[in-house]
Every structure is written in structure tokens, then in C-alpha cells.
């Protein structure tokens, strides 16, 4: 059920060609590639971002007031 055979892939490619035409497909692939690249860069930047310092506790604020 989960595997696609050669026939299924050819049918899908044929339907895509009929829907979008041959000239539109490179534009779609370019957009898809740039979207994936931006997602990877955002995930990489988010992973390496420093964590914010912990919030000060209420006890420290009370001691500073005294």
C-alpha cells in the first residue's frame, strides 16, 4: 500500500504535466526548493539560538528591596 510502482509514478507525472504544463513545472520546483531551503535555514538558526537567561526569582527581588 505504501510503495509506488513505476505505473503509479508515470500516472502522477502525466497528471501533473496536464494540470500545470511543461513550462510551469520548473517554476514550481524552484519555488519548492527555495521554500525547503528557507525552512532548513530557519530550523538551523532556531536550533543554535542561545537560550534566554532564567527569570529572577521573587525572593531575590524582595531582598533587593530591603
Short mmCIF file of N, CA and C in Angstrom, two decimals:
data_model
loop_
_atom_site.label_atom_id
_atom_site.label_comp_id
_atom_site.label_asym_id
_atom_site.label_seq_id
_atom_site.Cartn_x
_atom_site.Cartn_y
_atom_site.Cartn_z
N UNK A 1 0.83 -1.20 0.00
CA UNK A 1 0.00 0.00 0.00
C UNK A 1 0.87 1.25 0.00
N UNK A 2 1.98 1.24 0.71
CA UNK A 2 2.79 2.43 0.85
C UNK A 2 3.79 2.66 -0.27
N UNK A 3 4.05 1.66 -1.09
CA UNK A 3 5.05 1.79 -2.14
C UNK A 3 4.39 2.15 -3.47
N UNK A 4 5.06 3.03 -4.21
CA UNK A 4 4.57 3.39 -5.53
C UNK A 4 5.37 2.64 -6.58
N UNK A 5 4.69 2.06 -7.50
CA UNK A 5 5.35 1.37 -8.60
C UNK A 5 5.59 2.32 -9.76
N UNK A 6 6.20 1.81 -10.80
CA UNK A 6 6.53 2.62 -11.96
C UNK A 6 5.27 3.15 -12.64
N UNK A 7 4.24 2.33 -12.71
CA UNK A 7 2.99 2.75 -13.35
C UNK A 7 2.35 3.92 -12.59
N UNK A 8 2.31 3.83 -11.27
CA UNK A 8 1.71 4.89 -10.48
C UNK A 8 2.48 6.19 -10.62
N UNK A 9 3.81 6.11 -10.62
CA UNK A 9 4.64 7.30 -10.76
C UNK A 9 4.41 7.95 -12.12
N UNK A 10 4.33 7.15 -13.18
CA UNK A 10 4.09 7.69 -14.51
C UNK A 10 2.72 8.35 -14.61
N UNK A 11 1.72 7.76 -13.98
CA UNK A 11 0.38 8.36 -13.98
C UNK A 11 0.41 9.71 -13.25
N UNK A 12 1.07 9.77 -12.12
CA UNK A 12 1.17 11.02 -11.36
C UNK A 12 1.89 12.09 -12.18
N UNK A 13 3.00 11.74 -12.81
CA UNK A 13 3.76 12.69 -13.64
C UNK A 13 2.89 13.17 -14.80
N UNK A 14 2.14 12.28 -15.41
CA UNK A 14 1.25 12.65 -16.51
C UNK A 14 0.17 13.63 -16.07
N UNK A 15 -0.41 13.39 -14.92
CA UNK A 15 -1.45 14.28 -14.40
C UNK A 15 -0.86 15.66 -14.09
N UNK A 16 0.33 15.68 -13.49
CA UNK A 16 0.98 16.96 -13.19
C UNK A 16 1.27 17.73 -14.47
N UNK A 17 1.74 17.05 -15.49
CA UNK A 17 2.00 17.71 -16.77
C UNK A 17 0.73 18.28 -17.39
N UNK A 18 -0.36 17.54 -17.28
CA UNK A 18 -1.63 18.02 -17.82
C UNK A 18 -2.15 19.24 -17.05
N UNK A 19 -2.00 19.21 -15.73
CA UNK A 19 -2.52 20.30 -14.91
C UNK A 19 -1.70 21.58 -15.05
N UNK A 20 -0.38 21.46 -15.00
CA UNK A 20 0.46 22.65 -14.93
C UNK A 20 1.16 22.99 -16.24
N UNK A 21 1.30 22.05 -17.14
CA UNK A 21 2.01 22.30 -18.38
C UNK A 21 3.51 22.20 -18.18
N UNK A 22 4.23 22.00 -19.26
CA UNK A 22 5.68 21.80 -19.18
C UNK A 22 6.46 23.03 -18.77
N UNK A 23 5.95 24.22 -19.08
CA UNK A 23 6.70 25.44 -18.78
C UNK A 23 6.52 25.88 -17.33
N UNK A 24 5.47 25.47 -16.70
CA UNK A 24 5.19 25.90 -15.33
C UNK A 24 5.92 25.04 -14.29
N UNK A 25 6.26 23.81 -14.63
CA UNK A 25 6.86 22.89 -13.67
C UNK A 25 8.22 23.37 -13.15
N UNK A 26 9.14 23.89 -13.99
CA UNK A 26 10.41 24.39 -13.42
C UNK A 26 10.21 25.52 -12.41
N UNK A 27 9.23 26.38 -12.66
CA UNK A 27 8.94 27.45 -11.70
C UNK A 27 8.43 26.87 -10.38
N UNK A 28 7.58 25.86 -10.47
CA UNK A 28 7.07 25.23 -9.25
C UNK A 28 8.18 24.55 -8.46
N UNK A 29 9.08 23.86 -9.16
CA UNK A 29 10.19 23.18 -8.49
C UNK A 29 11.16 24.18 -7.87
N UNK A 30 11.37 25.31 -8.54
CA UNK A 30 12.25 26.34 -8.00
C UNK A 30 11.66 26.90 -6.70
N UNK A 31 10.36 27.17 -6.72
CA UNK A 31 9.69 27.66 -5.52
C UNK A 31 9.72 26.64 -4.39
N UNK A 32 9.52 25.38 -4.73
CA UNK A 32 9.56 24.33 -3.72
C UNK A 32 10.95 24.21 -3.12
N UNK A 33 11.97 24.26 -3.98
CA UNK A 33 13.35 24.16 -3.50
C UNK A 33 13.73 25.33 -2.60
N UNK A 34 13.34 26.54 -2.97
CA UNK A 34 13.68 27.70 -2.14
C UNK A 34 12.91 27.65 -0.82
N UNK A 35 11.69 27.14 -0.85
CA UNK A 35 10.93 27.01 0.40
C UNK A 35 11.57 26.00 1.35
N UNK A 36 12.03 24.89 0.81
CA UNK A 36 12.70 23.89 1.64
C UNK A 36 14.00 24.45 2.20
N UNK A 37 14.74 25.20 1.37
CA UNK A 37 16.00 25.80 1.81
C UNK A 37 15.76 26.80 2.95
N UNK A 38 14.73 27.65 2.82
CA UNK A 38 14.41 28.60 3.88
C UNK A 38 13.99 27.88 5.16
N UNK A 39 13.23 26.81 5.02
CA UNK A 39 12.80 26.05 6.20
C UNK A 39 14.00 25.45 6.93
N UNK A 40 14.94 24.88 6.16
CA UNK A 40 16.13 24.29 6.78
C UNK A 40 16.97 25.35 7.48
N UNK A 41 17.13 26.52 6.84
CA UNK A 41 17.90 27.60 7.46
C UNK A 41 17.23 28.09 8.73
N UNK A 42 15.92 28.22 8.71
CA UNK A 42 15.20 28.67 9.90
C UNK A 42 15.30 27.63 11.02
N UNK A 43 15.20 26.37 10.68
CA UNK A 43 15.32 25.32 11.70
C UNK A 43 16.73 25.28 12.26
N UNK A 44 17.73 25.51 11.42
CA UNK A 44 19.13 25.51 11.87
C UNK A 44 19.40 26.71 12.77
N UNK A 45 18.88 27.88 12.40
CA UNK A 45 19.08 29.08 13.21
C UNK A 45 18.36 28.96 14.54
N UNK A 46 17.19 28.38 14.54
CA UNK A 46 16.42 28.22 15.76
C UNK A 46 17.10 27.25 16.71
N UNK A 47 17.72 26.23 16.16
CA UNK A 47 18.38 25.21 16.98
C UNK A 47 19.63 25.76 17.65
N UNK A 48 20.34 26.66 16.99
CA UNK A 48 21.59 27.18 17.54
C UNK A 48 21.40 28.49 18.30
N UNK A 49 20.20 29.00 18.40
CA UNK A 49 19.95 30.26 19.10
C UNK A 49 20.19 30.08 20.59
N UNK A 50 20.82 31.07 21.22
CA UNK A 50 21.06 30.96 22.65
C UNK A 50 19.76 31.04 23.44
N UNK A 51 19.74 30.37 24.56
CA UNK A 51 18.55 30.40 25.40
C UNK A 51 18.58 31.64 26.27
N UNK A 52 17.44 32.23 26.54
CA UNK A 52 17.41 33.43 27.38
C UNK A 52 17.76 33.09 28.82
N UNK A 53 18.30 34.05 29.57
CA UNK A 53 18.64 33.77 30.96
C UNK A 53 17.37 33.52 31.77
N UNK A 54 17.49 32.76 32.84
CA UNK A 54 16.31 32.46 33.66
C UNK A 54 15.76 33.73 34.31
N UNK A 55 14.46 33.74 34.52
CA UNK A 55 13.81 34.89 35.14
C UNK A 55 14.23 34.97 36.61
N UNK A 56 14.40 36.19 37.11
CA UNK A 56 14.78 36.33 38.52
C UNK A 56 13.65 35.84 39.42
N UNK A 57 14.04 35.30 40.54
CA UNK A 57 13.02 34.78 41.46
C UNK A 57 12.44 35.91 42.29
N UNK A 58 11.31 35.64 42.90
CA UNK A 58 10.63 36.65 43.72
C UNK A 58 11.45 36.95 44.97
N UNK A 59 12.13 35.95 45.52
CA UNK A 59 12.92 36.15 46.74
C UNK A 59 14.05 37.14 46.50
N UNK A 60 14.72 37.06 45.37
CA UNK A 60 15.80 38.00 45.08
C UNK A 60 15.27 39.42 44.98
N UNK A 61 14.11 39.60 44.40
CA UNK A 61 13.53 40.94 44.29
C UNK A 61 13.18 41.47 45.67
N UNK A 62 12.66 40.62 46.55
CA UNK A 62 12.33 41.05 47.90
C UNK A 62 13.58 41.44 48.67
N UNK A 63 14.67 40.69 48.49
CA UNK A 63 15.92 41.01 49.19
C UNK A 63 16.51 42.33 48.67
N UNK A 64 16.37 42.60 47.41
CA UNK A 64 16.90 43.84 46.85
C UNK A 64 16.12 45.05 47.37
N UNK A 65 14.85 44.88 47.64
CA UNK A 65 14.02 45.98 48.13
C UNK A 65 14.43 46.33 49.55
N UNK A 66 14.82 45.37 50.36
CA UNK A 66 15.18 45.60 51.77
C UNK A 66 16.46 46.28 51.84
#
